[in-house]
PDB file of C-alpha atoms in Angstrom:
ATOM      1  CA  UNK A   1      99.087  92.224  97.108  1.00 92.00           C
ATOM      2  CA  UNK A   2      96.254  94.746  97.732  1.00 98.00           C
ATOM      3  CA  UNK A   3      97.217  97.550 100.097  1.00 98.00           C
ATOM      4  CA  UNK A   4      95.252 100.396 101.661  1.00 98.00           C
ATOM      5  CA  UNK A   5      96.918 103.815 101.679  1.00 98.00           C
ATOM      6  CA  UNK A   6      95.494 106.752 103.661  1.00 97.00           C
ATOM      7  CA  UNK A   7      91.984 105.317 103.621  1.00 97.00           C
ATOM      8  CA  UNK A   8      92.009 104.411  99.915  1.00 97.00           C
ATOM      9  CA  UNK A   9      91.798 100.726  99.012  1.00 98.00           C
ATOM     10  CA  UNK A  10      92.092  99.211  95.529  1.00 99.00           C
ATOM     11  CA  UNK A  11      88.813  98.272  93.808  1.00 98.00           C
ATOM     12  CA  UNK A  12      89.192  95.157  91.668  1.00 98.00           C
ATOM     13  CA  UNK A  13      86.282  93.972  89.505  1.00 96.00           C
ATOM     14  CA  UNK A  14      85.254  90.455  88.475  1.00 83.00           C
ATOM     15  CA  UNK A  15      87.493  88.177  86.423  1.00 91.00           C
ATOM     16  CA  UNK A  16      90.639  90.171  87.217  1.00 97.00           C
ATOM     17  CA  UNK A  17      93.783  88.059  87.502  1.00 98.00           C
ATOM     18  CA  UNK A  18      96.312  89.240  90.083  1.00 98.00           C
ATOM     19  CA  UNK A  19      99.548  87.279  89.816  1.00 98.00           C
ATOM     20  CA  UNK A  20     101.463  86.482  92.984  1.00 97.00           C
ATOM     21  CA  UNK A  21     103.933  89.224  93.808  1.00 98.00           C
ATOM     22  CA  UNK A  22     102.053  92.101  92.197  1.00 98.00           C
ATOM     23  CA  UNK A  23     101.517  95.121  94.449  1.00 99.00           C
ATOM     24  CA  UNK A  24      98.420  97.311  94.131  1.00 99.00           C
ATOM     25  CA  UNK A  25      98.392 100.268  96.474  1.00 99.00           C
ATOM     26  CA  UNK A  26      95.835 102.972  97.253  1.00 98.00           C
ATOM     27  CA  UNK A  27      93.323 104.574  94.885  1.00 98.00           C
ATOM     28  CA  UNK A  28      93.451 101.984  92.074  1.00 99.00           C
ATOM     29  CA  UNK A  29      90.433 100.808  90.073  1.00 99.00           C
ATOM     30  CA  UNK A  30      90.792  97.740  87.847  1.00 99.00           C
ATOM     31  CA  UNK A  31      87.911  96.828  85.510  1.00 99.00           C
ATOM     32  CA  UNK A  32      86.697  93.359  84.595  1.00 97.00           C
ATOM     33  CA  UNK A  33      88.805  90.976  82.573  1.00 97.00           C
ATOM     34  CA  UNK A  34      92.095  92.757  83.221  1.00 98.00           C
ATOM     35  CA  UNK A  35      95.277  91.159  84.526  1.00 98.00           C
ATOM     36  CA  UNK A  36      98.188  92.360  86.627  1.00 99.00           C
ATOM     37  CA  UNK A  37     101.210  90.108  86.236  1.00 99.00           C
ATOM     38  CA  UNK A  38     104.139  89.019  88.390  1.00 98.00           C
ATOM     39  CA  UNK A  39     105.926  91.780  90.306  1.00 99.00           C
ATOM     40  CA  UNK A  40     104.027  94.611  88.629  1.00 99.00           C
ATOM     41  CA  UNK A  41     103.450  97.595  90.930  1.00 99.00           C
ATOM     42  CA  UNK A  42     100.470  99.970  90.708  1.00 99.00           C
ATOM     43  CA  UNK A  43     101.011 102.707  93.307  1.00 99.00           C
ATOM     44  CA  UNK A  44      98.254 105.304  93.670  1.00 98.00           C
ATOM     45  CA  UNK A  45      99.394 107.115  96.775  1.00 96.00           C
ATOM     46  CA  UNK A  46      99.092 110.754  95.646  1.00 95.00           C
ATOM     47  CA  UNK A  47      96.423 110.395  92.947  1.00 96.00           C
ATOM     48  CA  UNK A  48      94.363 107.749  91.155  1.00 98.00           C
ATOM     49  CA  UNK A  49      95.056 104.930  88.710  1.00 99.00           C
ATOM     50  CA  UNK A  50      92.260 103.559  86.522  1.00 99.00           C
ATOM     51  CA  UNK A  51      92.689 100.404  84.425  1.00 99.00           C
ATOM     52  CA  UNK A  52      89.988  99.670  81.826  1.00 99.00           C
ATOM     53  CA  UNK A  53      88.454  96.354  80.782  1.00 98.00           C
ATOM     54  CA  UNK A  54      90.549  93.499  79.369  1.00 98.00           C
ATOM     55  CA  UNK A  55      93.841  95.344  79.794  1.00 99.00           C
ATOM     56  CA  UNK A  56      97.039  93.739  81.029  1.00 99.00           C
ATOM     57  CA  UNK A  57      99.979  95.097  82.981  1.00 99.00           C
ATOM     58  CA  UNK A  58     102.837  92.672  82.445  1.00 99.00           C
ATOM     59  CA  UNK A  59     105.660  91.485  84.683  1.00 99.00           C
ATOM     60  CA  UNK A  60     107.813  94.069  86.497  1.00 99.00           C
ATOM     61  CA  UNK A  61     105.963  97.088  85.116  1.00 99.00           C
ATOM     62  CA  UNK A  62     105.417 100.170  87.272  1.00 99.00           C
ATOM     63  CA  UNK A  63     102.314 102.357  87.102  1.00 99.00           C
ATOM     64  CA  UNK A  64     102.418 105.519  89.224  1.00 98.00           C
ATOM     65  CA  UNK A  65     100.938 109.009  89.252  1.00 97.00           C
ATOM     66  CA  UNK A  66     101.762 112.602  89.991  1.00 94.00           C
ATOM     67  CA  UNK A  67      99.641 114.966  92.083  1.00 92.00           C
ATOM     68  CA  UNK A  68      98.607 116.820  88.915  1.00 94.00           C
ATOM     69  CA  UNK A  69      98.375 113.773  86.642  1.00 98.00           C
ATOM     70  CA  UNK A  70      96.342 110.635  87.363  1.00 98.00           C
ATOM     71  CA  UNK A  71      97.082 107.569  85.271  1.00 99.00           C
ATOM     72  CA  UNK A  72      94.237 106.363  83.055  1.00 99.00           C
ATOM     73  CA  UNK A  73      94.650 103.192  81.008  1.00 99.00           C
ATOM     74  CA  UNK A  74      91.800 102.343  78.628  1.00 99.00           C
ATOM     75  CA  UNK A  75      90.221  99.071  77.501  1.00 98.00           C
ATOM     76  CA  UNK A  76      92.159  96.357  75.654  1.00 98.00           C
ATOM     77  CA  UNK A  77      95.536  97.907  76.473  1.00 99.00           C
ATOM     78  CA  UNK A  78      98.699  95.826  76.747  1.00 99.00           C
ATOM     79  CA  UNK A  79     101.522  97.203  78.885  1.00 99.00           C
ATOM     80  CA  UNK A  80     104.651  95.149  78.115  1.00 99.00           C
ATOM     81  CA  UNK A  81     107.180  93.814  80.612  1.00 99.00           C
ATOM     82  CA  UNK A  82     109.250  96.395  82.531  1.00 99.00           C
ATOM     83  CA  UNK A  83     107.336  99.410  81.222  1.00 99.00           C
ATOM     84  CA  UNK A  84     107.005 102.566  83.326  1.00 99.00           C
ATOM     85  CA  UNK A  85     103.672 104.371  83.048  1.00 99.00           C
ATOM     86  CA  UNK A  86     103.654 107.633  85.008  1.00 99.00           C
ATOM     87  CA  UNK A  87     100.844 110.174  85.262  1.00 98.00           C
ATOM     88  CA  UNK A  88      99.562 109.769  81.702  1.00 99.00           C
ATOM     89  CA  UNK A  89      96.526 108.718  79.669  1.00 99.00           C
ATOM     90  CA  UNK A  90      96.535 105.705  77.376  1.00 99.00           C
ATOM     91  CA  UNK A  91      93.427 105.331  75.205  1.00 99.00           C
ATOM     92  CA  UNK A  92      91.738 102.054  74.220  1.00 99.00           C
ATOM     93  CA  UNK A  93      93.386  99.392  72.067  1.00 98.00           C
ATOM     94  CA  UNK A  94      97.015 100.387  72.610  1.00 99.00           C
ATOM     95  CA  UNK A  95     100.141  98.287  72.966  1.00 99.00           C
ATOM     96  CA  UNK A  96     102.982  99.711  75.037  1.00 99.00           C
ATOM     97  CA  UNK A  97     106.172  97.780  74.290  1.00 99.00           C
ATOM     98  CA  UNK A  98     108.567  96.210  76.759  1.00 99.00           C
ATOM     99  CA  UNK A  99     110.657  98.731  78.658  1.00 99.00           C
ATOM    100  CA  UNK A 100     108.810 101.748  77.260  1.00 99.00           C
ATOM    101  CA  UNK A 101     108.463 104.821  79.475  1.00 99.00           C
ATOM    102  CA  UNK A 102     105.519 107.218  79.282  1.00 99.00           C
ATOM    103  CA  UNK A 103     105.832 110.357  81.398  1.00 99.00           C
ATOM    104  CA  UNK A 104     103.519 112.867  83.102  1.00 98.00           C
ATOM    105  CA  UNK A 105     100.836 114.525  81.028  1.00 99.00           C
ATOM    106  CA  UNK A 106     101.407 112.404  77.920  1.00 99.00           C
ATOM    107  CA  UNK A 107      98.267 111.330  76.056  1.00 99.00           C
ATOM    108  CA  UNK A 108      98.369 108.271  73.827  1.00 99.00           C
ATOM    109  CA  UNK A 109      95.571 108.175  71.227  1.00 99.00           C
ATOM    110  CA  UNK A 110      93.443 105.120  70.508  1.00 98.00           C
ATOM    111  CA  UNK A 111      95.075 102.227  68.714  1.00 98.00           C
ATOM    112  CA  UNK A 112      98.723 103.230  69.121  1.00 99.00           C
ATOM    113  CA  UNK A 113     101.745 100.972  69.263  1.00 99.00           C
ATOM    114  CA  UNK A 114     104.540 102.408  71.404  1.00 99.00           C
ATOM    115  CA  UNK A 115     107.683 100.428  70.590  1.00 99.00           C
ATOM    116  CA  UNK A 116     109.902  98.627  73.075  1.00 99.00           C
ATOM    117  CA  UNK A 117     112.225 101.000  74.902  1.00 99.00           C
ATOM    118  CA  UNK A 118     110.537 104.167  73.613  1.00 99.00           C
ATOM    119  CA  UNK A 119     110.493 107.275  75.817  1.00 99.00           C
ATOM    120  CA  UNK A 120     107.327 109.363  75.492  1.00 99.00           C
ATOM    121  CA  UNK A 121     108.236 112.696  77.078  1.00 99.00           C
ATOM    122  CA  UNK A 122     106.095 114.874  79.345  1.00 98.00           C
ATOM    123  CA  UNK A 123     102.907 116.344  77.859  1.00 99.00           C
ATOM    124  CA  UNK A 124     103.469 114.663  74.466  1.00 99.00           C
ATOM    125  CA  UNK A 125     100.241 114.045  72.510  1.00 99.00           C
ATOM    126  CA  UNK A 126     100.320 110.966  70.267  1.00 99.00           C
ATOM    127  CA  UNK A 127      97.621 110.844  67.560  1.00 99.00           C
ATOM    128  CA  UNK A 128      95.442 107.717  67.163  1.00 99.00           C
ATOM    129  CA  UNK A 129      96.740 104.657  65.282  1.00 98.00           C
ATOM    130  CA  UNK A 130     100.385 105.765  65.423  1.00 99.00           C
ATOM    131  CA  UNK A 131     103.538 103.654  65.457  1.00 99.00           C
ATOM    132  CA  UNK A 132     105.860 105.406  67.905  1.00 99.00           C
ATOM    133  CA  UNK A 133     109.544 104.541  68.341  1.00 99.00           C
ATOM    134  CA  UNK A 134     112.722 105.972  69.800  1.00 98.00           C
ATOM    135  CA  UNK A 135     114.273 108.080  72.530  1.00 98.00           C
ATOM    136  CA  UNK A 136     112.706 110.569  72.570  1.00 98.00           C
ATOM    137  CA  UNK A 137     109.709 108.866  70.985  1.00 98.00           C
ATOM    138  CA  UNK A 138     108.547 110.013  67.554  1.00 98.00           C
ATOM    139  CA  UNK A 139     105.613 109.047  65.378  1.00 99.00           C
ATOM    140  CA  UNK A 140     107.048 106.931  62.554  1.00 98.00           C
ATOM    141  CA  UNK A 141     103.848 106.225  60.615  1.00 99.00           C
ATOM    142  CA  UNK A 142     100.188 105.307  60.930  1.00 98.00           C
ATOM    143  CA  UNK A 143      99.319 101.723  61.784  1.00 98.00           C
ATOM    144  CA  UNK A 144      97.639  99.602  59.164  1.00 97.00           C
ATOM    145  CA  UNK A 145      94.147  98.256  59.863  1.00 96.00           C
ATOM    146  CA  UNK A 146      95.688  94.802  60.291  1.00 96.00           C
ATOM    147  CA  UNK A 147      98.198  96.074  62.879  1.00 96.00           C
ATOM    148  CA  UNK A 148      95.406  97.875  64.721  1.00 96.00           C
ATOM    149  CA  UNK A 149      93.351  94.658  64.926  1.00 95.00           C
ATOM    150  CA  UNK A 150      96.382  92.706  66.169  1.00 96.00           C
ATOM    151  CA  UNK A 151      96.672  95.016  69.183  1.00 96.00           C
ATOM    152  CA  UNK A 152      93.165  94.149  70.399  1.00 93.00           C
ATOM    153  CA  UNK A 153      93.767  90.460  69.677  1.00 96.00           C
ATOM    154  CA  UNK A 154      96.929  90.579  71.784  1.00 95.00           C
ATOM    155  CA  UNK A 155      94.931  91.919  74.747  1.00 96.00           C
ATOM    156  CA  UNK A 156      92.353  89.149  74.253  1.00 96.00           C
ATOM    157  CA  UNK A 157      95.157  86.559  74.252  1.00 97.00           C
ATOM    158  CA  UNK A 158      96.344  87.872  77.613  1.00 96.00           C
ATOM    159  CA  UNK A 159      92.795  87.641  78.985  1.00 96.00           C
ATOM    160  CA  UNK A 160      92.716  83.967  77.969  1.00 96.00           C
ATOM    161  CA  UNK A 161      96.192  83.382  79.386  1.00 97.00           C
ATOM    162  CA  UNK A 162      95.109  84.921  82.689  1.00 96.00           C
ATOM    163  CA  UNK A 163      92.049  82.639  82.758  1.00 94.00           C
ATOM    164  CA  UNK A 164      94.322  79.614  82.369  1.00 95.00           C
ATOM    165  CA  UNK A 165      96.389  80.767  85.363  1.00 93.00           C
ATOM    166  CA  UNK A 166      93.245  81.387  87.413  1.00 83.00           C
ATOM    167  CA  UNK A 167      92.238  77.742  86.998  1.00 76.00           C
ATOM    168  CA  UNK A 168      95.404  76.491  88.717  1.00 59.00           C
TER     169      UNK A 168
END
């Protein structure tokens, strides 16, 4: 589950749920209240991965880096099932849909919703509170205040779900 790579060992804070089968390798830092779900892989072998507080990386997702691009995931971020997050920055309060791909150098602003299956290309900058869909991904519109609040609530729901698994 937790693996050292070239002298770097993952640092996992309090209240983090690590589901059986997840693989966390190398220079990974996971802040309190976050959860890494079944068969997710976080591989920081040639750079660093940082996961903020109360974020969740769902089943079968892959988080990796590039030598020039670390991966930084903010607080209250939901990464949906089967997403690929590679050498990019995701600000606080974002939801990355199932099967979405975010490539090297991309920067996702605070409060964005990246739709299922979207492909955010290299070095793409997404402004805050954007709804982003498609291949390649495009900003469709701004999120409403209600949609923005739902993103943070979704992350909180995953924190509570992880707590229920931790009690088993």
